mmCIF file of C-alpha atoms and ligand atoms in Angstrom:
data_model
loop_
_atom_site.group_PDB
_atom_site.id
_atom_site.type_symbol
_atom_site.label_atom_id
_atom_site.label_comp_id
_atom_site.label_asym_id
_atom_site.label_seq_id
_atom_site.Cartn_x
_atom_site.Cartn_y
_atom_site.Cartn_z
ATOM 1 C CA MET L 20 0.000 0.000 0.000
ATOM 2 C CA ILE L 21 1.274 3.486 -0.731
ATOM 3 C CA ASN L 22 1.870 5.274 2.534
ATOM 4 C CA LEU L 23 0.232 8.696 2.207
ATOM 5 C CA ASN L 24 0.160 9.413 5.915
ATOM 6 C CA PRO L 25 2.967 11.881 6.742
ATOM 7 C CA PHE L 26 2.820 10.747 10.387
ATOM 8 C CA CYS L 27 3.279 7.069 9.570
ATOM 9 C CA PRO L 28 6.949 6.079 9.319
ATOM 10 C CA SER L 29 8.137 4.021 6.364
ATOM 11 C CA LEU L 30 7.836 0.229 6.486
ATOM 12 C CA HIS L 31 11.607 0.018 6.857
ATOM 13 C CA ARG L 32 11.561 2.300 9.871
ATOM 14 C CA ARG L 33 8.596 0.516 11.483
ATOM 15 C CA ILE L 34 10.428 -2.822 11.137
ATOM 16 C CA SER L 35 13.552 -1.343 12.751
ATOM 17 C CA ARG L 36 11.563 0.137 15.626
ATOM 18 C CA ALA L 37 9.759 -3.122 16.315
ATOM 19 C CA ALA L 38 13.037 -5.062 16.179
ATOM 20 C CA ARG L 39 14.717 -2.609 18.535
ATOM 21 C CA VAL L 40 11.977 -3.043 21.164
ATOM 22 C CA ILE L 41 12.247 -6.823 20.850
ATOM 23 C CA TRP L 42 16.053 -6.730 21.188
ATOM 24 C CA LYS L 43 15.695 -4.705 24.371
ATOM 25 C CA LYS L 44 13.401 -7.304 25.905
ATOM 26 C CA ALA L 45 15.135 -10.414 24.603
ATOM 27 C CA ALA L 46 18.811 -10.410 23.775
ATOM 28 C CA CYS L 47 18.129 -12.904 21.033
ATOM 29 C CA CYS L 48 19.423 -13.907 17.648
ATOM 30 C CA PRO L 49 17.064 -16.533 16.286
ATOM 31 C CA GLU L 50 18.099 -18.581 13.250
ATOM 32 C CA VAL L 51 14.717 -20.155 12.676
ATOM 33 C CA ALA L 52 11.319 -18.431 12.759
ATOM 34 C CA ILE L 53 8.223 -20.583 13.200
ATOM 35 C CA VAL L 54 4.649 -19.437 12.543
ATOM 36 C CA LEU L 55 2.042 -21.552 14.293
ATOM 37 C CA GLY L 56 -1.319 -21.967 12.611
ATOM 38 C CA THR L 57 -4.825 -22.305 14.005
ATOM 39 C CA GLY L 58 -4.948 -24.640 16.993
ATOM 40 C CA LEU L 59 -1.237 -25.412 16.738
ATOM 41 C CA GLY L 60 0.111 -23.458 19.693
ATOM 42 C CA ASN L 61 1.502 -26.395 21.627
ATOM 43 C CA LEU L 62 5.115 -26.095 20.519
ATOM 44 C CA ALA L 63 5.274 -22.626 22.040
ATOM 45 C CA LYS L 64 4.165 -24.062 25.387
ATOM 46 C CA GLU L 65 6.653 -26.884 25.354
ATOM 47 C CA ILE L 66 9.974 -25.451 24.240
ATOM 48 C CA LYS L 67 12.721 -24.268 26.508
ATOM 49 C CA LYS L 68 12.004 -20.530 26.646
ATOM 50 C CA ASP L 69 14.488 -17.706 26.764
ATOM 51 C CA ALA L 70 11.900 -14.932 26.535
ATOM 52 C CA VAL L 71 8.218 -14.316 25.834
ATOM 53 C CA ILE L 72 7.012 -11.025 24.378
ATOM 54 C CA PRO L 73 3.304 -10.273 23.956
ATOM 55 C CA TYR L 74 2.458 -8.721 20.611
ATOM 56 C CA ASP L 75 0.793 -5.743 22.244
ATOM 57 C CA VAL L 76 4.103 -4.349 23.536
ATOM 58 C CA ILE L 77 5.729 -4.463 20.089
ATOM 59 C CA PRO L 78 5.206 -1.279 18.070
ATOM 60 C CA TYR L 79 3.201 -1.671 14.849
ATOM 61 C CA PHE L 80 2.347 -5.327 15.485
ATOM 62 C CA PRO L 81 -1.323 -6.046 14.787
ATOM 63 C CA LYS L 82 -3.442 -7.562 17.571
ATOM 64 C CA ALA L 83 -4.359 -11.246 17.382
ATOM 65 C CA THR L 84 -8.157 -11.401 17.241
ATOM 66 C CA THR L 85 -8.870 -14.976 16.211
ATOM 67 C CA ILE L 86 -9.793 -17.955 18.346
ATOM 68 C CA GLY L 87 -7.138 -20.634 18.376
ATOM 69 C CA HIS L 88 -4.405 -17.981 18.286
ATOM 70 C CA ALA L 89 -2.447 -16.596 21.223
ATOM 71 C CA GLY L 90 -0.579 -13.352 20.600
ATOM 72 C CA ARG L 91 3.049 -13.589 21.615
ATOM 73 C CA LEU L 92 6.563 -14.167 20.381
ATOM 74 C CA VAL L 93 8.296 -17.029 22.145
ATOM 75 C CA PHE L 94 12.078 -17.178 21.995
ATOM 76 C CA GLY L 95 13.737 -20.450 22.830
ATOM 77 C CA THR L 96 15.986 -23.278 21.809
ATOM 78 C CA ILE L 97 15.319 -26.452 19.851
ATOM 79 C CA GLY L 98 18.354 -28.731 19.673
ATOM 80 C CA VAL L 99 21.235 -26.346 19.124
ATOM 81 C CA LYS L 100 19.185 -23.763 17.241
ATOM 82 C CA LYS L 101 17.803 -20.530 18.590
ATOM 83 C CA VAL L 102 14.231 -20.176 17.396
ATOM 84 C CA VAL L 103 11.458 -17.631 17.586
ATOM 85 C CA ILE L 104 7.864 -18.778 17.488
ATOM 86 C CA MET L 105 4.959 -16.604 16.395
ATOM 87 C CA ASP L 106 2.321 -18.026 18.693
ATOM 88 C CA GLY L 107 -0.694 -16.659 16.856
ATOM 89 C CA ARG L 108 -0.717 -15.202 13.362
ATOM 90 C CA PHE L 109 -2.703 -12.619 11.467
ATOM 91 C CA HIS L 110 -5.140 -13.126 8.619
ATOM 92 C CA CYS L 111 -6.647 -10.932 5.942
ATOM 93 C CA TYR L 112 -10.155 -11.883 7.099
ATOM 94 C CA GLU L 113 -9.502 -10.041 10.359
ATOM 95 C CA GLY L 114 -9.446 -6.873 8.292
ATOM 96 C CA TYR L 115 -5.677 -6.500 8.197
ATOM 97 C CA SER L 116 -3.941 -5.491 5.004
ATOM 98 C CA MET L 117 -1.405 -7.918 3.574
ATOM 99 C CA GLU L 118 1.312 -5.528 4.685
ATOM 100 C CA GLN L 119 0.043 -5.787 8.265
ATOM 101 C CA VAL L 120 -0.371 -9.563 8.052
ATOM 102 C CA THR L 121 3.246 -9.949 6.951
ATOM 103 C CA PHE L 122 4.804 -7.203 9.092
ATOM 104 C CA PRO L 123 5.916 -9.692 11.787
ATOM 105 C CA ILE L 124 7.623 -11.840 9.128
ATOM 106 C CA ARG L 125 9.738 -8.848 8.135
ATOM 107 C CA VAL L 126 10.570 -8.192 11.776
ATOM 108 C CA LEU L 127 11.625 -11.822 12.316
ATOM 109 C CA ARG L 128 13.943 -11.504 9.330
ATOM 110 C CA LYS L 129 15.339 -8.287 10.774
ATOM 111 C CA LEU L 130 16.067 -10.184 14.011
ATOM 112 C CA GLY L 131 18.350 -12.420 11.970
ATOM 113 C CA ALA L 132 16.239 -15.486 11.222
ATOM 114 C CA LYS L 133 16.956 -17.011 7.804
ATOM 115 C CA ILE L 134 14.716 -20.057 7.881
ATOM 116 C CA LEU L 135 10.948 -19.650 8.070
ATOM 117 C CA ILE L 136 8.606 -22.491 8.982
ATOM 118 C CA VAL L 137 4.941 -21.668 8.308
ATOM 119 C CA SER L 138 2.272 -24.037 9.520
ATOM 120 C CA ASN L 139 -1.456 -23.942 9.027
ATOM 121 C CA ALA L 140 -4.718 -25.805 9.309
ATOM 122 C CA ALA L 141 -6.061 -26.443 5.819
ATOM 123 C CA GLY L 142 -8.871 -28.108 3.979
ATOM 124 C CA GLY L 143 -7.861 -31.205 2.018
ATOM 125 C CA LEU L 144 -8.914 -31.007 -1.630
ATOM 126 C CA ASN L 145 -6.834 -34.025 -2.580
ATOM 127 C CA LEU L 146 -9.064 -36.964 -1.747
ATOM 128 C CA ASP L 147 -6.059 -39.160 -0.954
ATOM 129 C CA TYR L 148 -5.613 -37.064 2.179
ATOM 130 C CA GLN L 149 -7.220 -37.884 5.483
ATOM 131 C CA LYS L 150 -8.123 -35.683 8.403
ATOM 132 C CA GLY L 151 -5.049 -35.099 10.541
ATOM 133 C CA ASP L 152 -2.534 -35.744 7.724
ATOM 134 C CA LEU L 153 0.613 -33.623 7.636
ATOM 135 C CA VAL L 154 1.330 -32.181 4.200
ATOM 136 C CA LEU L 155 4.543 -30.433 3.145
ATOM 137 C CA ILE L 156 3.731 -27.522 0.859
ATOM 138 C CA VAL L 157 5.583 -27.754 -2.460
ATOM 139 C CA ASP L 158 4.016 -24.707 -4.093
ATOM 140 C CA HIS L 159 1.082 -22.342 -3.786
ATOM 141 C CA ILE L 160 -1.632 -20.594 -5.770
ATOM 142 C CA ASN L 161 -2.379 -17.055 -4.660
ATOM 143 C CA PHE L 162 -6.154 -16.819 -4.861
ATOM 144 C CA MET L 163 -6.428 -13.992 -2.358
ATOM 145 C CA GLY L 164 -6.863 -11.214 -4.887
ATOM 146 C CA ASP L 165 -4.083 -9.184 -3.305
ATOM 147 C CA ASN L 166 -0.332 -9.217 -2.867
ATOM 148 C CA PRO L 167 1.736 -8.063 0.118
ATOM 149 C CA LEU L 168 4.340 -6.495 -2.195
ATOM 150 C CA ILE L 169 1.945 -4.064 -3.896
ATOM 151 C CA GLY L 170 3.085 -0.469 -3.408
ATOM 152 C CA THR L 171 6.363 1.372 -3.572
ATOM 153 C CA ASN L 172 9.215 -1.111 -3.303
ATOM 154 C CA ASP L 173 11.893 -0.421 -0.720
ATOM 155 C CA ASP L 174 15.049 -1.969 -2.193
ATOM 156 C CA ARG L 175 16.489 -2.343 1.306
ATOM 157 C CA LEU L 176 13.764 -4.903 2.026
ATOM 158 C CA GLY L 177 13.866 -6.855 -1.228
ATOM 159 C CA ILE L 178 13.671 -6.573 -5.005
ATOM 160 C CA ARG L 179 10.738 -5.221 -7.053
ATOM 161 C CA PHE L 180 9.954 -8.406 -8.984
ATOM 162 C CA PRO L 181 10.908 -11.402 -6.852
ATOM 163 C CA ASP L 182 11.196 -14.753 -8.594
ATOM 164 C CA MET L 183 8.589 -17.278 -7.458
ATOM 165 C CA SER L 184 9.945 -20.446 -9.026
ATOM 166 C CA GLU L 185 10.695 -21.861 -5.589
ATOM 167 C CA PRO L 186 8.838 -20.063 -2.772
ATOM 168 C CA TYR L 187 9.171 -23.198 -0.634
ATOM 169 C CA SER L 188 12.773 -24.354 -0.451
ATOM 170 C CA ARG L 189 13.394 -27.744 -2.112
ATOM 171 C CA GLU L 190 16.369 -28.219 0.155
ATOM 172 C CA LEU L 191 14.283 -27.704 3.305
ATOM 173 C CA LEU L 192 11.480 -29.871 1.915
ATOM 174 C CA LYS L 193 13.929 -32.732 1.426
ATOM 175 C CA LEU L 194 15.360 -32.239 4.913
ATOM 176 C CA ALA L 195 11.819 -32.295 6.333
ATOM 177 C CA GLU L 196 11.060 -35.530 4.473
ATOM 178 C CA LYS L 197 14.282 -37.046 5.777
ATOM 179 C CA ALA L 198 13.416 -36.001 9.335
ATOM 180 C CA ALA L 199 9.885 -37.379 8.936
ATOM 181 C CA GLU L 200 11.156 -40.710 7.660
ATOM 182 C CA LYS L 201 13.693 -41.072 10.452
ATOM 183 C CA ASN L 202 11.001 -40.433 13.026
ATOM 184 C CA LYS L 203 8.302 -42.464 11.253
ATOM 185 C CA ILE L 204 6.015 -39.457 10.842
ATOM 186 C CA PRO L 205 3.959 -39.910 7.662
ATOM 187 C CA VAL L 206 3.997 -36.797 5.477
ATOM 188 C CA ARG L 207 2.484 -36.008 2.111
ATOM 189 C CA ARG L 208 3.239 -33.313 -0.456
ATOM 190 C CA GLY L 209 0.785 -30.783 -1.831
ATOM 191 C CA VAL L 210 -0.023 -27.476 -3.508
ATOM 192 C CA TYR L 211 -1.689 -24.941 -1.194
ATOM 193 C CA LEU L 212 -4.284 -22.526 -2.499
ATOM 194 C CA GLY L 213 -4.761 -19.393 -0.418
ATOM 195 C CA VAL L 214 -8.149 -17.665 -0.066
ATOM 196 C CA THR L 215 -9.065 -14.715 2.149
ATOM 197 C CA GLY L 216 -11.985 -16.396 3.939
ATOM 198 C CA PRO L 217 -13.565 -16.042 6.411
ATOM 199 C CA CYS L 218 -16.337 -18.161 4.947
ATOM 200 C CA LEU L 219 -15.436 -21.647 3.906
ATOM 201 C CA GLU L 220 -15.908 -22.679 0.303
ATOM 202 C CA THR L 221 -18.920 -23.834 -1.652
ATOM 203 C CA LYS L 222 -18.993 -27.228 -3.294
ATOM 204 C CA ALA L 223 -18.559 -25.544 -6.683
ATOM 205 C CA GLU L 224 -15.510 -23.685 -5.393
ATOM 206 C CA TYR L 225 -13.938 -26.885 -4.036
ATOM 207 C CA ARG L 226 -14.526 -28.560 -7.398
ATOM 208 C CA PHE L 227 -12.999 -25.562 -9.179
ATOM 209 C CA MET L 228 -9.962 -25.488 -6.886
ATOM 210 C CA ARG L 229 -9.269 -29.160 -7.374
ATOM 211 C CA ASN L 230 -9.415 -28.610 -11.119
ATOM 212 C CA LEU L 231 -6.880 -25.801 -10.727
ATOM 213 C CA GLY L 232 -4.392 -28.279 -9.330
ATOM 214 C CA ALA L 233 -4.621 -27.454 -5.632
ATOM 215 C CA ASP L 234 -4.375 -30.132 -2.939
ATOM 216 C CA LEU L 235 -5.014 -27.879 0.044
ATOM 217 C CA VAL L 236 -7.012 -24.730 0.703
ATOM 218 C CA GLY L 237 -6.592 -22.298 3.553
ATOM 219 C CA MET L 238 -6.754 -18.682 4.660
ATOM 220 C CA SER L 239 -3.107 -17.941 5.443
ATOM 221 C CA THR L 240 0.497 -18.796 4.509
ATOM 222 C CA VAL L 241 0.518 -17.327 0.974
ATOM 223 C CA PRO L 242 1.207 -13.715 2.094
ATOM 224 C CA GLU L 243 3.906 -14.913 4.495
ATOM 225 C CA ALA L 244 5.546 -17.101 1.853
ATOM 226 C CA ILE L 245 5.599 -14.222 -0.657
ATOM 227 C CA VAL L 246 7.187 -11.869 1.856
ATOM 228 C CA GLY L 247 9.493 -14.745 2.799
ATOM 229 C CA VAL L 248 10.821 -14.726 -0.771
ATOM 230 C CA HIS L 249 11.056 -10.938 -0.859
ATOM 231 C CA ALA L 250 12.878 -10.759 2.455
ATOM 232 C CA GLY L 251 15.314 -13.578 1.676
ATOM 233 C CA PHE L 252 13.970 -16.375 3.870
ATOM 234 C CA GLN L 253 14.252 -20.049 3.011
ATOM 235 C CA THR L 254 10.736 -21.280 3.699
ATOM 236 C CA LEU L 255 9.236 -24.603 4.745
ATOM 237 C CA GLY L 256 5.423 -24.828 4.656
ATOM 238 C CA ILE L 257 3.458 -27.469 6.551
ATOM 239 C CA SER L 258 -0.311 -27.995 6.536
ATOM 240 C CA ILE L 259 -2.453 -30.118 8.776
ATOM 241 C CA VAL L 260 -5.537 -31.382 6.977
ATOM 242 C CA THR L 261 -8.421 -30.485 9.287
ATOM 243 C CA ASP L 262 -11.316 -31.345 6.984
ATOM 244 C CA VAL L 263 -11.740 -33.222 3.756
ATOM 245 C CA CYS L 264 -13.304 -31.087 1.040
ATOM 246 C CA ASP L 265 -15.058 -33.623 -1.106
ATOM 247 C CA PRO L 266 -17.598 -31.630 -3.113
ATOM 248 C CA GLU L 267 -19.726 -34.699 -3.819
ATOM 249 C CA HIS L 268 -20.048 -35.628 -0.128
ATOM 250 C CA LEU L 269 -19.549 -32.302 1.597
ATOM 251 C CA GLU L 270 -20.509 -32.130 5.224
ATOM 252 C CA PRO L 271 -20.876 -28.847 7.071
ATOM 253 C CA VAL L 272 -17.727 -28.006 9.064
ATOM 254 C CA GLN L 273 -17.433 -25.816 12.100
ATOM 255 C CA ILE L 274 -14.375 -23.900 13.200
ATOM 256 C CA GLU L 275 -14.455 -25.659 16.599
ATOM 257 C CA GLN L 276 -14.171 -28.972 14.789
ATOM 258 C CA ILE L 277 -11.274 -27.656 12.678
ATOM 259 C CA ILE L 278 -9.473 -26.459 15.806
ATOM 260 C CA ARG L 279 -10.090 -29.790 17.533
ATOM 261 C CA THR L 280 -8.571 -31.690 14.606
ATOM 262 C CA ALA L 281 -5.605 -29.295 14.521
ATOM 263 C CA ASN L 282 -5.131 -29.753 18.274
ATOM 264 C CA GLN L 283 -5.195 -33.525 17.912
ATOM 265 C CA ALA L 284 -2.651 -33.524 15.105
ATOM 266 C CA GLY L 285 -0.547 -30.833 16.824
ATOM 267 C CA PRO L 286 1.906 -33.199 18.568
ATOM 268 C CA LYS L 287 2.735 -34.783 15.199
ATOM 269 C CA LEU L 288 3.499 -31.350 13.770
ATOM 270 C CA ASP L 289 5.565 -30.478 16.844
ATOM 271 C CA SER L 290 7.710 -33.576 16.477
ATOM 272 C CA LEU L 291 8.114 -32.967 12.732
ATOM 273 C CA ILE L 292 9.313 -29.407 13.394
ATOM 274 C CA ASP L 293 11.556 -30.605 16.211
ATOM 275 C CA SER L 294 13.169 -33.348 14.139
ATOM 276 C CA PHE L 295 13.450 -31.058 11.095
ATOM 277 C CA ILE L 296 15.372 -28.503 13.157
ATOM 278 C CA HIS L 297 17.663 -31.260 14.399
ATOM 279 C CA GLU L 298 18.368 -32.144 10.741
ATOM 280 C CA LEU L 299 19.509 -28.601 9.885
ATOM 281 C CA PRO L 300 23.236 -28.242 9.342
ATOM 282 C CA HIS L 301 24.917 -26.589 12.296
ATOM 283 C CA HIS L 302 26.518 -23.636 10.613
ATOM 284 C CA ALA L 303 25.394 -23.656 7.019
ATOM 285 C CA HIS L 304 22.483 -21.246 7.537
HETATM 286 N N1 LIG I 18 -11.179 -23.938 3.535
HETATM 287 C C1 LIG I 18 -10.460 -22.861 3.866
HETATM 288 N N2 LIG I 18 -9.735 -22.805 4.955
HETATM 289 C C2 LIG I 18 -9.691 -23.868 5.739
HETATM 290 C C3 LIG I 18 -10.412 -25.011 5.459
HETATM 291 C C4 LIG I 18 -11.202 -25.048 4.296
HETATM 292 O O1 LIG I 18 -11.868 -26.025 3.973
HETATM 293 N N3 LIG I 18 -10.163 -25.901 6.440
HETATM 294 C C5 LIG I 18 -9.304 -25.313 7.289
HETATM 295 N N4 LIG I 18 -9.025 -24.081 6.867
#
C-alpha cells in the first residue's frame, strides 16, 4: 500500500523500531522463525524458553483477534538452534492489510532469522488425504486477490519483482522428508491454495480449486511465503488437513471442529518441526 500518511513512518523504519523493542526485551538472535497456525500453539508451550514477548508491547504489530491464536513471540531453543515462534498469526479476514499480516515476518527476518517455517490448518482437496494428515507444501496458488508487495518497493527490504519459481525451499522440503522418515512421521506433499476467507468454500468452489491443481485450501500462509521470498527467507510450509473437502459428499464443518482436529494432530506437527530442526546443518544457515 502506498503510505500517504505523513505521520506514519516508512515500512523500513517501522520494522527497525519493532526489532529494537524486541532486542531490548530479549537479547536474542534466532536462526529459525516458526509461525504456528490455528490450533497449533503447543510447541510454544513446550519449548525451553528464553523470553516471551506479547504482541501488544511491540510497536506496529497487529493484535491477534482470532480464536485458536495466542498473541506472543516465544524465543527459545530447539536442539542447538535458537528459534522464535509466532504463537498466533494474522489473517486478511480479520481486516488486516497484507502488509500488516506480513509485518511480523519482516521483523523476524530483521532479528536475523533465515529459515521460516509456516504451519497452518487447511482443507484437504486431494481426496487421498485424510483428516489429521501432515502435508509439506511444495508450491502455492495465490487466490487472495491481493499481494503483500503491492506499493512502492523499498530496495532495502527486497527486489521489485521477486522470482517465485521456488517459494518453498526444495532443500528444506527434502530435509523435512528425511526427518519425517527417520522419526516415522507420515507426510504427504501438496499445492496450497490461499483464499481470504472467512467463509469456507462452496462445493462448486472446491470442485474448481481441485481442477486448478490445488491439494489444500486455507486462509493464510501465501502472504507470508511471498514476503518470505522478498525478504530472503528459506521457507518450509506445513499444513495439517483439518477437513476433507469432497464436493460430492460435503458435510458442514465448524471452526471448533477444525481447531479440535488441529489440536489432535498438533503433537505430530511439533515432532516434525523438532526433528526437522535437528536435521539442519549446524553452521550452514
Ligand atoms: N477452507 C479454507 N480454509 C480452511 C479449510 C477449508 O476447507 N479448512 C481449514 N481451513
